[in-house]
CSV table of C-alpha atoms and ligand atoms in Angstrom, one decimal:
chain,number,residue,atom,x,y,z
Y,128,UNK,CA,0.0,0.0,0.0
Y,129,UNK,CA,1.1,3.5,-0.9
Y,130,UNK,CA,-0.3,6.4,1.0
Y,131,UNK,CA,0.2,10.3,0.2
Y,132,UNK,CA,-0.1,12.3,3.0
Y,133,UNK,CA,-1.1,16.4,2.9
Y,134,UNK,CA,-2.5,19.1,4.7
Y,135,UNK,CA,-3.8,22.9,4.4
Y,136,UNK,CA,-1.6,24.2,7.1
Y,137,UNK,CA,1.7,23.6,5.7
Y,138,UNK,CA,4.3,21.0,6.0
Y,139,UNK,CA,5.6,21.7,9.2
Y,140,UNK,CA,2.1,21.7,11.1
Y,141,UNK,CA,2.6,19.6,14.2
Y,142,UNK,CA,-1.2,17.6,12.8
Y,143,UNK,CA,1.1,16.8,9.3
Y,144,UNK,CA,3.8,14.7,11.2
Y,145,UNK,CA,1.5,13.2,13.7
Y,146,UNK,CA,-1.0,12.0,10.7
Y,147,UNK,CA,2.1,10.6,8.6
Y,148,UNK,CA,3.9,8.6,11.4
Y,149,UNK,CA,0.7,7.1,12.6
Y,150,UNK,CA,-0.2,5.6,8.8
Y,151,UNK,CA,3.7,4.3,8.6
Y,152,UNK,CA,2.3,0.8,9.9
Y,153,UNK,CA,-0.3,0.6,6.8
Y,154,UNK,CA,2.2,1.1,4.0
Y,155,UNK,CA,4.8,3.2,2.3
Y,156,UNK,CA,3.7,6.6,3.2
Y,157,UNK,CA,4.8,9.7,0.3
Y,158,UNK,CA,4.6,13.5,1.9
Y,159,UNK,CA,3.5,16.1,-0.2
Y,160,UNK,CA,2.4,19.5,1.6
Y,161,UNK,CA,2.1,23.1,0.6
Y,162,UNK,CA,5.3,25.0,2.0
Y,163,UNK,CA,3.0,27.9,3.8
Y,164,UNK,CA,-0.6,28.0,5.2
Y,165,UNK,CA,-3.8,27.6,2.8
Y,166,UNK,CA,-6.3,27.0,5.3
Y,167,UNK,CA,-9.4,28.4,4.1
Y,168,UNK,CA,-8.6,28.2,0.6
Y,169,UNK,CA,-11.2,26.2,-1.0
Y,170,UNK,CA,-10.6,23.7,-3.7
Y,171,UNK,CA,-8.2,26.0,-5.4
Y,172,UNK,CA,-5.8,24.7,-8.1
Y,173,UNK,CA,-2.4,27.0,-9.8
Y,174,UNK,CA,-2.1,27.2,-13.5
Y,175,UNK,CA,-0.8,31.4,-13.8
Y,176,UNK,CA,2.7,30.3,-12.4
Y,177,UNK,CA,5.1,26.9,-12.1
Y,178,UNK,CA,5.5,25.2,-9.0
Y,179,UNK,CA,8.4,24.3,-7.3
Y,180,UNK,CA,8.9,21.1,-5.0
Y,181,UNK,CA,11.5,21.2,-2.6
Y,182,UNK,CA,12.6,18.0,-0.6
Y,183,UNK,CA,11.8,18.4,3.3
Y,184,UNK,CA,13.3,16.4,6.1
Y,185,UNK,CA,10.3,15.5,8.0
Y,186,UNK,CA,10.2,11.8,9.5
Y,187,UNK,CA,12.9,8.9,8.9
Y,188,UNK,CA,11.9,7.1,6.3
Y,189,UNK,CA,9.2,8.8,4.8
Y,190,UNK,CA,10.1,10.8,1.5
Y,191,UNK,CA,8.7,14.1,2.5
Y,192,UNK,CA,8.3,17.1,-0.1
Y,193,UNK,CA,7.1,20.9,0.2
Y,194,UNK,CA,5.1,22.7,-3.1
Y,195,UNK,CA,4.5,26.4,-3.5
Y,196,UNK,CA,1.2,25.1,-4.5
Y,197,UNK,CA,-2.1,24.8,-3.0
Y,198,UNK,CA,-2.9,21.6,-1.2
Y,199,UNK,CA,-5.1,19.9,-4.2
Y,200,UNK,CA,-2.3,20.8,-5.7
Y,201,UNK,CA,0.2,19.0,-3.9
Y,202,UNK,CA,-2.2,16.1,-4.9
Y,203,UNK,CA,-2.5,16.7,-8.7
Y,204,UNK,CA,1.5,16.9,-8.2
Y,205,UNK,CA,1.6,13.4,-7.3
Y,206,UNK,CA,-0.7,12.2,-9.7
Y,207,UNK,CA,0.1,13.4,-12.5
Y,208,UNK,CA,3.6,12.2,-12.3
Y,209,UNK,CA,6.1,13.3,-9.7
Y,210,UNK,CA,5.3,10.5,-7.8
Y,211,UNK,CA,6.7,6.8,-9.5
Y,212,UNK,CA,4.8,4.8,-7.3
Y,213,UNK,CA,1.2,4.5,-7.8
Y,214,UNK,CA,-1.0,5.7,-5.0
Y,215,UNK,CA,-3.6,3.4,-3.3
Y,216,UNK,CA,-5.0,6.3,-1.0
Y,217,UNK,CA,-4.7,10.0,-0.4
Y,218,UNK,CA,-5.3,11.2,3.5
Y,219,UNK,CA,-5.0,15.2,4.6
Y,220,UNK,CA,-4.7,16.6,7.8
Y,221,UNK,CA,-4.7,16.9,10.9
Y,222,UNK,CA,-6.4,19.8,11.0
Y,223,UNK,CA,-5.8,21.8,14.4
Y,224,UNK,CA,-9.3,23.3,13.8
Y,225,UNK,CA,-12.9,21.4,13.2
Y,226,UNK,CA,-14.2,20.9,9.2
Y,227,UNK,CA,-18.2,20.7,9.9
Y,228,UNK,CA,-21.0,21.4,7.9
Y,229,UNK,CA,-20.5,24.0,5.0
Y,230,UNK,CA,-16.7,24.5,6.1
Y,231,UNK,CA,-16.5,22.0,3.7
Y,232,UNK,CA,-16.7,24.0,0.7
Y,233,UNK,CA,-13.7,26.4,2.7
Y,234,UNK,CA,-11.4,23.9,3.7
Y,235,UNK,CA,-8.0,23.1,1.9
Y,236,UNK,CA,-8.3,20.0,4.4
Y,237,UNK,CA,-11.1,18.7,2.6
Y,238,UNK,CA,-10.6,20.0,-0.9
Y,239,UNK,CA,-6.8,18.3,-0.6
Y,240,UNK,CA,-9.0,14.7,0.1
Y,241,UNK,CA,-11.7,16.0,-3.0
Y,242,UNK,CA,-9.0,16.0,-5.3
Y,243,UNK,CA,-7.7,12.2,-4.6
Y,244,UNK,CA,-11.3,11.5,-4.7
Y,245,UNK,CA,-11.3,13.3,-8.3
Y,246,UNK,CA,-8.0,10.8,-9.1
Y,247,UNK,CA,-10.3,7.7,-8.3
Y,248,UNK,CA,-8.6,6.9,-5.1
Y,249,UNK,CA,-9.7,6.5,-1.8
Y,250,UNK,CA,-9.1,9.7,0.3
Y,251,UNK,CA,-9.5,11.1,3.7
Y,252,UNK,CA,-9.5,13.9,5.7
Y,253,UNK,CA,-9.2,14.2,9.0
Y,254,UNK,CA,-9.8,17.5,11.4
Y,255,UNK,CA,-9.4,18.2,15.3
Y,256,UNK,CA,-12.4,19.8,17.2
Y,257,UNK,CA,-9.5,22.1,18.8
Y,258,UNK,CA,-8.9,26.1,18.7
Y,259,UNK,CA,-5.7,25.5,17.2
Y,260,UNK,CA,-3.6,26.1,20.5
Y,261,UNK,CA,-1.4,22.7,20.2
Y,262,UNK,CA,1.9,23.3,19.0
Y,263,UNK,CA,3.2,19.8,19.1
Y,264,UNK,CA,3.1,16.7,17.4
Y,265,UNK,CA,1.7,15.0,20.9
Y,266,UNK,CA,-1.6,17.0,21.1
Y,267,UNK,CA,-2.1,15.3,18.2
Y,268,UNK,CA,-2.1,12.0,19.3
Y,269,UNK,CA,-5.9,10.9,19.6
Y,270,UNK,CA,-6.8,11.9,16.4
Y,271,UNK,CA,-3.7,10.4,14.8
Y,272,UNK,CA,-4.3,7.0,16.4
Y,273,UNK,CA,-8.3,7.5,15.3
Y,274,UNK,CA,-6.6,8.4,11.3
Y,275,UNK,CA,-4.9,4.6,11.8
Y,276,UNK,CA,-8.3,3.1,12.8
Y,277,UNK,CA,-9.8,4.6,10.1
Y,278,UNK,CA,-7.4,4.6,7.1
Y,279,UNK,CA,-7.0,0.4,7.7
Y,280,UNK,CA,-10.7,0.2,7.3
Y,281,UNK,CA,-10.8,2.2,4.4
Y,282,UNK,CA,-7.8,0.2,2.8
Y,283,UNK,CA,-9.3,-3.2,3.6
Y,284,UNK,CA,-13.7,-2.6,2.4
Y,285,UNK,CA,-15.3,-0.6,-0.9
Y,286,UNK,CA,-16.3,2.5,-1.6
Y,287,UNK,CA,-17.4,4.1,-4.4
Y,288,UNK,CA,-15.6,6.6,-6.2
Y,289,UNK,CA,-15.6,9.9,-5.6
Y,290,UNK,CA,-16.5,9.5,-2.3
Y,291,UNK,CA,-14.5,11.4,0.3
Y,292,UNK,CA,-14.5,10.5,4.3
Y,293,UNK,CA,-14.7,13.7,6.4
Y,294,UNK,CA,-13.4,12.6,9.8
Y,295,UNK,CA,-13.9,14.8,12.8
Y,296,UNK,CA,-11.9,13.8,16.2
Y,297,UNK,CA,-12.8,15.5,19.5
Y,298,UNK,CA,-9.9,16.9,21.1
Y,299,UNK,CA,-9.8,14.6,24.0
Y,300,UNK,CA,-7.9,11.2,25.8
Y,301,UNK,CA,-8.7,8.3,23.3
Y,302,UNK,CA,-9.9,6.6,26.3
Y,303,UNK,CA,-12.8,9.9,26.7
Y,304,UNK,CA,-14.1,9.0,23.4
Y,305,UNK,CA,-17.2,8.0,23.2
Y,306,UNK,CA,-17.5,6.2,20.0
Y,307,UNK,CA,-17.5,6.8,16.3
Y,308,UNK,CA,-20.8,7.7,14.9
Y,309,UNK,CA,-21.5,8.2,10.9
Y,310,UNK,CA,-23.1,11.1,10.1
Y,311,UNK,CA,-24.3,13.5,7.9
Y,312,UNK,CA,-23.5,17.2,7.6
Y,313,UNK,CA,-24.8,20.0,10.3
Y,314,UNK,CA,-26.0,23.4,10.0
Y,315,UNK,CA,-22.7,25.9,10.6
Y,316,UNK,CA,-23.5,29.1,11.7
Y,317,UNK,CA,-20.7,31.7,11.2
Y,318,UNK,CA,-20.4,35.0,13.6
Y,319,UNK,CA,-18.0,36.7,10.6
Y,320,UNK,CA,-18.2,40.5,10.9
Y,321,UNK,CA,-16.0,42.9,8.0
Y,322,UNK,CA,-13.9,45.4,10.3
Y,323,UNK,CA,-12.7,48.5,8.8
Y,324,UNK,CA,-9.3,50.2,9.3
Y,325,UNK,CA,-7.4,52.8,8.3
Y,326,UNK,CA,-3.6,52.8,7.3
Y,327,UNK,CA,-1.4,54.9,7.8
Y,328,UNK,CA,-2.0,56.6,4.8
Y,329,UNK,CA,-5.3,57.1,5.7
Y,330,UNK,CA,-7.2,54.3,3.1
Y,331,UNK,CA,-9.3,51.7,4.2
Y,332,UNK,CA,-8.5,48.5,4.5
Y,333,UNK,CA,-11.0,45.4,5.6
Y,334,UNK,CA,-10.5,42.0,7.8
Y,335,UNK,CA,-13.1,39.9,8.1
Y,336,UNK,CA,-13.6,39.5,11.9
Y,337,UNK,CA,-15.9,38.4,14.5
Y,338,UNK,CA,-16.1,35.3,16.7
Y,339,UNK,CA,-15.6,31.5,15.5
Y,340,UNK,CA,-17.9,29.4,14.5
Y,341,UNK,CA,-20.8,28.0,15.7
Y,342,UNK,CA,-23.0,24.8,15.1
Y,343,UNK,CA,-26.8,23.3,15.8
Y,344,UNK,CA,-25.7,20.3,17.3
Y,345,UNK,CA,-28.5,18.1,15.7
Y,346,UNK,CA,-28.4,14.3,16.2
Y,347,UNK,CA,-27.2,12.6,13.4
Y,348,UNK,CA,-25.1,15.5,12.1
Y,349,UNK,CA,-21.2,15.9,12.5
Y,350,UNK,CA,-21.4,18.9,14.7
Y,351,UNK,CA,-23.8,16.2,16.9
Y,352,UNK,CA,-21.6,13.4,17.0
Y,353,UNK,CA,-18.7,15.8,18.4
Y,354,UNK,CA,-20.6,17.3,20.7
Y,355,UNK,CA,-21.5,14.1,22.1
Y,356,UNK,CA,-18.0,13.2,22.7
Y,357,UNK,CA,-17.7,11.1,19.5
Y,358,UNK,CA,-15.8,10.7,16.3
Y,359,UNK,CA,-17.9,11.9,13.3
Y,360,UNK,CA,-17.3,9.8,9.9
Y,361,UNK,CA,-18.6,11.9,7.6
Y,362,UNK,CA,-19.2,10.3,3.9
Y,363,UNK,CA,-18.9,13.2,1.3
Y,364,UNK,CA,-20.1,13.1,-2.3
Y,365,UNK,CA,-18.3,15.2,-4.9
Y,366,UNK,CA,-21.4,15.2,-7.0
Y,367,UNK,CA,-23.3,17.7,-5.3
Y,368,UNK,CA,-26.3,17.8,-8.0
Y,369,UNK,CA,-29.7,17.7,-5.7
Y,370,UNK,CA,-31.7,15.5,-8.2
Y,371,UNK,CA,-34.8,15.9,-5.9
Y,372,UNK,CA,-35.2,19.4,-7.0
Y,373,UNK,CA,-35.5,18.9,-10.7
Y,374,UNK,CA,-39.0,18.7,-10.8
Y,375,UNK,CA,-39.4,22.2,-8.6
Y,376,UNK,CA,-37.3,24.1,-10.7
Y,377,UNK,CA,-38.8,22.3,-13.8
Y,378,UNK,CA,-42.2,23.7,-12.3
Y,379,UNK,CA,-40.7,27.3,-13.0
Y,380,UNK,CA,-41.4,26.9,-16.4
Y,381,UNK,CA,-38.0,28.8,-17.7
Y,382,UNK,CA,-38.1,28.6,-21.5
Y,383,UNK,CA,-35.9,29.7,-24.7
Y,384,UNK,CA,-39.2,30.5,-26.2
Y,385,UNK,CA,-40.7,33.9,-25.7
Y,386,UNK,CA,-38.2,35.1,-24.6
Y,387,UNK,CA,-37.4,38.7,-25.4
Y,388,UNK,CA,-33.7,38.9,-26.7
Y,389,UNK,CA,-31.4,42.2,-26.0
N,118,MN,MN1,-6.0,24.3,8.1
């Protein structure tokens, strides 16, 4: 077995090394990362510039590389040929910050394991309900021992393709975990607020602000499972067309003809 392993916060994130040295057991594992941090970057590929790999010194034994790309680009990289070896599985993470609900659609984590999925393979991605206050590869440690539970199931049953697991650890003692629970997306609810600021040269400028994230904690739904204590396995879709909405839209009667022309 041949695993690549990536993230969205850079190759020296302390979630990066944890997630790499707890797969080493299931195969050959192959690092590729993004040299800086593209968290919140969406499923964002480079084609206006060239990339540049660089070989990093990350674990013993497991070749370990840094891009200037994006982190689906750090996949597409391997795919497309910098990588020999074929690839049996992609896995990104570990995220130091939760990937629930509609962060989905944000997260390089994720987008990182939708591009392996887009390559055919297997691919998972795998996020810590934390603040992103651990610093070392330790505070890692539950959720990379859940990544090993979960990546040898993966390897050994079916799935579909372009199906993506979004895995979700509590930031807790393994032995505080109360259980693994599949689920299905919640409801986010975001607190972002645009602050305005002046330079020095007196011109606006604009962060976007405001308190973290919240969540309906709805049974059934990741943001449930975690705040029950448990591990959410989320199974993700890349085809996102809502077929049960045809025949509404179809109601709305939009038609070429009639219509009045500019
Ligand atoms: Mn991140």
């Amino acid at each position: 077995m041949h695993i690549l392993v990536t993230n969205d916060d850079g190759v020296y994130a302390p979630g990066l090394a944890a997630l790499a040295d707890s797969l080493r057991s299931l195969g050959d594992v192959t690092v590729i990362a993004p040299d800086r941090n593209w968290s919140i970057s969406g499923h964002a590929k480079t084609f206006n510039r060239p990339l540049r790999a660089q070989s990093v010194d990350l674990l013993q034994g497991v070749p370990c590389w840094s891009l200037d790309g994006s982190p689906a680009d750090c996949v597409a990289f391997a795919f497309l040929g910098f990588l020999k070896q074929d690839i049996d599985m992609v896995v990104s993470g570990i995220n130091p910050y939760p990937n629930v609900g509609s962060d989905i659609t944000y997260s390089g984590t994720d987008t990182a394991a939708f591009e392996g999925a887009l390559f055919g393979r297997k691919a998972l991605a795998f996020s810590l309900d934390s603040n992103g206050q651990h610093t070392t590869q330790d505070s890692y440690s539950t959720a990379a021992q859940i990544a090993r539970l979960v990546a040898a199931s993966t390897l050994s049953h079916d799935l579909p393709e372009r199906v993506v697991l979004n895995i979700n650890v509590p930031d807790r003692p393994f032995s505080e975990l109360k259980g693994i629970e599949i689920t299905r997306l919640g409801k986010r609810v975001y607190h972002d607020t645009l602050v305005e600021r002046m330079d020095p040269y007196n011109k606006p400028y604009y962060w976007f602000g405001g308190d973290p994230p919240s969540g309906i904690p709805e049974e059934g739904t990741d943001i449930g499972a975690l705040d029950s204590g448990k591990v959410s396995v989320c199974p993700l879709r890349l085809d996102m067309s809502a077929v049960d909405l045809h025949q509404n839209i179809q109601s709305w009667g939009i038609q070429l003809n009639g219509f009045q022309q500019d």
